[in-house]
């Protein structure tokens, strides 16, 4: 194991960043990831040693997701080069750290589609929508890293059980899986500078709506 006293905070993992965060930085309170600790080891499809690049990339992205979801001020986000960071999906418009803090990561990374309209969702409501649909968690893992820093290309998997309603659509109880690829440019100290995601949000959302893009969305 690396000496954490010499390891930058953002590379020490999500729990270390949570422990080091001032309580005033949270939107509400510090998040609790106990479900991830219980569920992920038995349900993930890949296993990586702590010093493997896959495990390091997965940890950095977990810190990023935690920060953008729960820390209100981008100035407190340690996982990225906040001043210049940008992200987008499928070659669309770029979003800055300030955009994510204002709109929310779901609104930025799903955007407008036949099954989801970001203009209808606030920062709080977008989280409520998906936490309601997946009350037992919607987990994420890196499956494979295809290129090393400074431009890291990696494949990932998202999964969870659809046991809560999605925008009025009754849950099916089925396991929902989503796959994609991301390209991340990182700094010399492995903070995120730019991230592009490539996946089909409609394929994911259509499983929650039975393929119907209009019912219950107005």
mmCIF file of C-alpha atoms in Angstrom:
data_model
loop_
_atom_site.group_PDB
_atom_site.id
_atom_site.type_symbol
_atom_site.label_atom_id
_atom_site.label_comp_id
_atom_site.label_asym_id
_atom_site.label_seq_id
_atom_site.Cartn_x
_atom_site.Cartn_y
_atom_site.Cartn_z
ATOM 1 C CA UNK A 1 0.000 0.000 0.000
ATOM 2 C CA UNK A 2 1.272 3.515 -0.786
ATOM 3 C CA UNK A 3 2.235 5.891 1.996
ATOM 4 C CA UNK A 4 -0.911 8.037 2.174
ATOM 5 C CA UNK A 5 1.034 10.834 3.869
ATOM 6 C CA UNK A 6 2.746 11.396 0.500
ATOM 7 C CA UNK A 7 -0.230 10.510 -1.693
ATOM 8 C CA UNK A 8 -2.362 13.456 -2.881
ATOM 9 C CA UNK A 9 -5.756 13.494 -1.222
ATOM 10 C CA UNK A 10 -7.697 12.887 -4.446
ATOM 11 C CA UNK A 11 -5.739 9.649 -4.944
ATOM 12 C CA UNK A 12 -6.448 8.339 -1.445
ATOM 13 C CA UNK A 13 -10.042 7.407 -2.274
ATOM 14 C CA UNK A 14 -13.537 8.684 -1.661
ATOM 15 C CA UNK A 15 -13.639 7.993 2.079
ATOM 16 C CA UNK A 16 -10.391 9.883 2.662
ATOM 17 C CA UNK A 17 -11.714 12.914 0.810
ATOM 18 C CA UNK A 18 -14.972 12.794 2.772
ATOM 19 C CA UNK A 19 -13.053 12.626 6.055
ATOM 20 C CA UNK A 20 -10.884 15.601 5.074
ATOM 21 C CA UNK A 21 -13.792 17.794 3.933
ATOM 22 C CA UNK A 22 -14.980 20.641 6.139
ATOM 23 C CA UNK A 23 -18.617 20.003 7.178
ATOM 24 C CA UNK A 24 -19.629 23.399 5.775
ATOM 25 C CA UNK A 25 -18.679 22.272 2.262
ATOM 26 C CA UNK A 26 -21.529 19.760 1.939
ATOM 27 C CA UNK A 27 -24.816 20.658 0.272
ATOM 28 C CA UNK A 28 -26.602 18.817 3.079
ATOM 29 C CA UNK A 29 -24.375 16.335 4.913
ATOM 30 C CA UNK A 30 -21.513 14.003 4.167
ATOM 31 C CA UNK A 31 -22.638 11.148 1.892
ATOM 32 C CA UNK A 32 -22.760 7.546 3.087
ATOM 33 C CA UNK A 33 -21.441 4.904 0.687
ATOM 34 C CA UNK A 34 -21.976 1.830 2.833
ATOM 35 C CA UNK A 35 -24.069 0.195 0.086
ATOM 36 C CA UNK A 36 -21.150 0.468 -2.311
ATOM 37 C CA UNK A 37 -18.861 -1.247 0.168
ATOM 38 C CA UNK A 38 -21.364 -4.100 0.613
ATOM 39 C CA UNK A 39 -22.736 -4.553 -2.906
ATOM 40 C CA UNK A 40 -19.904 -3.711 -5.289
ATOM 41 C CA UNK A 41 -17.425 -6.426 -4.255
ATOM 42 C CA UNK A 42 -19.921 -9.184 -5.007
ATOM 43 C CA UNK A 43 -21.629 -7.700 -8.077
ATOM 44 C CA UNK A 44 -18.825 -6.113 -10.054
ATOM 45 C CA UNK A 45 -17.573 -7.945 -13.143
ATOM 46 C CA UNK A 46 -13.900 -7.021 -12.739
ATOM 47 C CA UNK A 47 -11.432 -7.137 -9.883
ATOM 48 C CA UNK A 48 -8.386 -4.862 -9.822
ATOM 49 C CA UNK A 49 -5.411 -4.720 -7.487
ATOM 50 C CA UNK A 50 -5.135 -1.341 -5.677
ATOM 51 C CA UNK A 51 -2.051 -0.341 -7.688
ATOM 52 C CA UNK A 52 -3.579 -1.213 -11.080
ATOM 53 C CA UNK A 53 -4.407 1.720 -13.342
ATOM 54 C CA UNK A 54 -8.025 0.526 -13.521
ATOM 55 C CA UNK A 55 -8.403 0.796 -9.736
ATOM 56 C CA UNK A 56 -6.759 4.228 -9.670
ATOM 57 C CA UNK A 57 -8.994 5.575 -12.457
ATOM 58 C CA UNK A 58 -12.085 4.122 -10.784
ATOM 59 C CA UNK A 59 -11.169 5.783 -7.495
ATOM 60 C CA UNK A 60 -10.566 9.191 -9.110
ATOM 61 C CA UNK A 61 -13.924 9.075 -10.889
ATOM 62 C CA UNK A 62 -15.657 8.019 -7.668
ATOM 63 C CA UNK A 63 -14.178 11.055 -5.910
ATOM 64 C CA UNK A 64 -15.296 13.252 -8.813
ATOM 65 C CA UNK A 65 -18.859 11.899 -8.700
ATOM 66 C CA UNK A 66 -19.025 12.377 -4.938
ATOM 67 C CA UNK A 67 -17.778 15.941 -5.113
ATOM 68 C CA UNK A 68 -20.041 17.161 -7.911
ATOM 69 C CA UNK A 69 -23.055 15.538 -6.238
ATOM 70 C CA UNK A 70 -22.490 16.600 -2.653
ATOM 71 C CA UNK A 71 -20.024 19.511 -2.388
ATOM 72 C CA UNK A 72 -21.656 22.805 -3.283
ATOM 73 C CA UNK A 73 -18.642 24.937 -4.190
ATOM 74 C CA UNK A 74 -16.345 23.839 -7.059
ATOM 75 C CA UNK A 75 -13.498 25.596 -5.270
ATOM 76 C CA UNK A 76 -13.552 22.711 -2.751
ATOM 77 C CA UNK A 77 -13.409 19.985 -5.419
ATOM 78 C CA UNK A 78 -10.004 18.296 -5.309
ATOM 79 C CA UNK A 79 -10.508 15.722 -8.071
ATOM 80 C CA UNK A 80 -10.127 18.182 -10.957
ATOM 81 C CA UNK A 81 -8.371 21.289 -12.181
ATOM 82 C CA UNK A 82 -11.494 23.263 -11.390
ATOM 83 C CA UNK A 83 -10.668 26.515 -13.155
ATOM 84 C CA UNK A 84 -10.352 24.905 -16.587
ATOM 85 C CA UNK A 85 -12.211 21.608 -16.216
ATOM 86 C CA UNK A 86 -14.806 20.724 -18.830
ATOM 87 C CA UNK A 87 -16.890 17.682 -19.759
ATOM 88 C CA UNK A 88 -19.410 16.554 -22.375
ATOM 89 C CA UNK A 89 -21.204 13.509 -23.757
ATOM 90 C CA UNK A 90 -21.151 12.178 -27.296
ATOM 91 C CA UNK A 91 -19.420 15.216 -28.762
ATOM 92 C CA UNK A 92 -22.076 17.631 -27.494
ATOM 93 C CA UNK A 93 -21.692 20.977 -25.762
ATOM 94 C CA UNK A 94 -19.014 21.414 -23.134
ATOM 95 C CA UNK A 95 -19.937 21.991 -19.489
ATOM 96 C CA UNK A 96 -17.660 23.588 -16.903
ATOM 97 C CA UNK A 97 -17.341 22.840 -13.202
ATOM 98 C CA UNK A 98 -19.623 25.821 -12.535
ATOM 99 C CA UNK A 99 -22.217 24.381 -14.944
ATOM 100 C CA UNK A 100 -22.223 21.065 -13.082
ATOM 101 C CA UNK A 101 -22.521 22.797 -9.705
ATOM 102 C CA UNK A 102 -25.526 24.747 -10.952
ATOM 103 C CA UNK A 103 -27.311 22.172 -13.103
ATOM 104 C CA UNK A 104 -26.247 18.846 -11.594
ATOM 105 C CA UNK A 105 -24.340 15.965 -13.125
ATOM 106 C CA UNK A 106 -27.418 14.084 -14.372
ATOM 107 C CA UNK A 107 -28.645 17.149 -16.255
ATOM 108 C CA UNK A 108 -25.207 17.675 -17.778
ATOM 109 C CA UNK A 109 -24.394 14.049 -18.581
ATOM 110 C CA UNK A 110 -27.856 13.009 -19.797
ATOM 111 C CA UNK A 111 -29.048 16.309 -21.223
ATOM 112 C CA UNK A 112 -32.206 16.502 -23.277
ATOM 113 C CA UNK A 113 -33.580 13.325 -24.760
ATOM 114 C CA UNK A 114 -36.867 11.706 -25.674
ATOM 115 C CA UNK A 115 -36.997 10.258 -22.150
ATOM 116 C CA UNK A 116 -35.561 13.071 -20.009
ATOM 117 C CA UNK A 117 -35.780 16.864 -20.134
ATOM 118 C CA UNK A 118 -33.166 18.676 -18.114
ATOM 119 C CA UNK A 119 -35.106 21.951 -18.131
ATOM 120 C CA UNK A 120 -37.729 20.190 -15.998
ATOM 121 C CA UNK A 121 -35.234 19.201 -13.298
ATOM 122 C CA UNK A 122 -33.447 21.221 -10.633
ATOM 123 C CA UNK A 123 -30.195 20.104 -9.020
ATOM 124 C CA UNK A 124 -32.174 18.487 -6.193
ATOM 125 C CA UNK A 125 -34.951 16.943 -8.300
ATOM 126 C CA UNK A 126 -32.606 15.238 -10.762
ATOM 127 C CA UNK A 127 -30.986 13.343 -7.893
ATOM 128 C CA UNK A 128 -34.393 12.502 -6.435
ATOM 129 C CA UNK A 129 -35.547 11.039 -9.779
ATOM 130 C CA UNK A 130 -32.743 8.502 -10.007
ATOM 131 C CA UNK A 131 -32.370 7.789 -6.296
ATOM 132 C CA UNK A 132 -36.083 6.942 -6.306
ATOM 133 C CA UNK A 133 -35.719 4.625 -9.306
ATOM 134 C CA UNK A 134 -32.679 2.878 -7.793
ATOM 135 C CA UNK A 135 -33.200 3.008 -4.012
ATOM 136 C CA UNK A 136 -30.643 0.257 -3.424
ATOM 137 C CA UNK A 137 -27.927 2.004 -5.405
ATOM 138 C CA UNK A 138 -26.744 2.485 -8.975
ATOM 139 C CA UNK A 139 -23.146 1.352 -9.037
ATOM 140 C CA UNK A 140 -20.213 2.058 -11.360
ATOM 141 C CA UNK A 141 -17.002 0.248 -12.183
ATOM 142 C CA UNK A 142 -14.085 0.642 -14.554
ATOM 143 C CA UNK A 143 -13.780 -2.496 -16.618
ATOM 144 C CA UNK A 144 -10.655 -1.765 -18.643
ATOM 145 C CA UNK A 145 -8.210 1.069 -19.219
ATOM 146 C CA UNK A 146 -7.106 1.271 -22.846
ATOM 147 C CA UNK A 147 -4.561 4.088 -22.646
ATOM 148 C CA UNK A 148 -2.478 5.537 -19.791
ATOM 149 C CA UNK A 149 -2.121 9.166 -18.648
ATOM 150 C CA UNK A 150 -2.108 11.917 -19.724
ATOM 151 C CA UNK A 151 -5.041 10.837 -21.939
ATOM 152 C CA UNK A 152 -6.825 7.964 -20.220
ATOM 153 C CA UNK A 153 -9.347 5.993 -22.250
ATOM 154 C CA UNK A 154 -11.434 3.515 -20.298
ATOM 155 C CA UNK A 155 -14.486 1.285 -20.549
ATOM 156 C CA UNK A 156 -17.062 1.304 -17.742
ATOM 157 C CA UNK A 157 -20.238 -0.340 -16.516
ATOM 158 C CA UNK A 158 -23.149 1.163 -14.538
ATOM 159 C CA UNK A 159 -25.692 -1.149 -12.903
ATOM 160 C CA UNK A 160 -28.524 -1.335 -10.408
ATOM 161 C CA UNK A 161 -31.938 -2.879 -9.735
ATOM 162 C CA UNK A 162 -34.933 -0.889 -10.968
ATOM 163 C CA UNK A 163 -37.074 -1.291 -7.835
ATOM 164 C CA UNK A 164 -38.503 2.243 -7.509
ATOM 165 C CA UNK A 165 -40.702 4.333 -9.795
ATOM 166 C CA UNK A 166 -39.164 6.476 -12.544
ATOM 167 C CA UNK A 167 -41.253 9.571 -13.332
ATOM 168 C CA UNK A 168 -44.498 7.678 -12.784
ATOM 169 C CA UNK A 169 -43.386 4.472 -14.480
ATOM 170 C CA UNK A 170 -43.717 1.442 -12.236
ATOM 171 C CA UNK A 171 -40.509 -0.426 -11.424
ATOM 172 C CA UNK A 172 -39.816 -3.699 -13.184
ATOM 173 C CA UNK A 173 -37.442 -4.999 -10.524
ATOM 174 C CA UNK A 174 -34.963 -5.981 -13.239
ATOM 175 C CA UNK A 175 -31.235 -5.461 -13.228
ATOM 176 C CA UNK A 176 -30.386 -2.478 -15.426
ATOM 177 C CA UNK A 177 -26.909 -2.322 -16.936
ATOM 178 C CA UNK A 178 -25.342 0.483 -18.943
ATOM 179 C CA UNK A 179 -21.986 0.429 -20.697
ATOM 180 C CA UNK A 180 -19.854 3.211 -22.089
ATOM 181 C CA UNK A 181 -16.408 4.580 -22.768
ATOM 182 C CA UNK A 182 -14.736 7.746 -21.519
ATOM 183 C CA UNK A 183 -11.653 9.724 -22.483
ATOM 184 C CA UNK A 184 -10.099 11.765 -19.673
ATOM 185 C CA UNK A 185 -7.238 14.217 -19.935
ATOM 186 C CA UNK A 186 -5.422 14.462 -16.625
ATOM 187 C CA UNK A 187 -2.775 16.727 -15.131
ATOM 188 C CA UNK A 188 0.674 15.574 -14.060
ATOM 189 C CA UNK A 189 -0.709 14.951 -10.552
ATOM 190 C CA UNK A 190 -3.678 12.984 -11.984
ATOM 191 C CA UNK A 191 -6.425 15.545 -11.486
ATOM 192 C CA UNK A 192 -9.127 15.623 -14.138
ATOM 193 C CA UNK A 193 -8.809 18.368 -16.739
ATOM 194 C CA UNK A 194 -11.289 17.216 -19.383
ATOM 195 C CA UNK A 195 -13.631 14.226 -19.647
ATOM 196 C CA UNK A 196 -15.645 13.048 -22.641
ATOM 197 C CA UNK A 197 -18.216 10.292 -22.178
ATOM 198 C CA UNK A 198 -19.596 8.128 -24.956
ATOM 199 C CA UNK A 199 -22.737 6.088 -24.315
ATOM 200 C CA UNK A 200 -26.400 5.907 -25.331
ATOM 201 C CA UNK A 201 -28.577 7.553 -22.646
ATOM 202 C CA UNK A 202 -31.757 6.639 -24.527
ATOM 203 C CA UNK A 203 -30.939 2.934 -24.370
ATOM 204 C CA UNK A 204 -30.679 3.270 -20.592
ATOM 205 C CA UNK A 205 -33.718 5.498 -20.078
ATOM 206 C CA UNK A 206 -35.963 3.479 -22.376
ATOM 207 C CA UNK A 207 -35.586 0.495 -20.037
ATOM 208 C CA UNK A 208 -37.126 2.628 -17.270
ATOM 209 C CA UNK A 209 -40.081 3.754 -19.369
ATOM 210 C CA UNK A 210 -40.921 0.611 -21.298
ATOM 211 C CA UNK A 211 -39.734 2.388 -24.429
ATOM 212 C CA UNK A 212 -42.382 5.109 -24.148
ATOM 213 C CA UNK A 213 -40.767 8.565 -24.481
ATOM 214 C CA UNK A 214 -43.789 10.727 -23.674
ATOM 215 C CA UNK A 215 -46.072 9.248 -21.015
ATOM 216 C CA UNK A 216 -45.750 10.832 -17.554
ATOM 217 C CA UNK A 217 -43.033 13.278 -18.720
ATOM 218 C CA UNK A 218 -45.172 16.365 -19.091
#
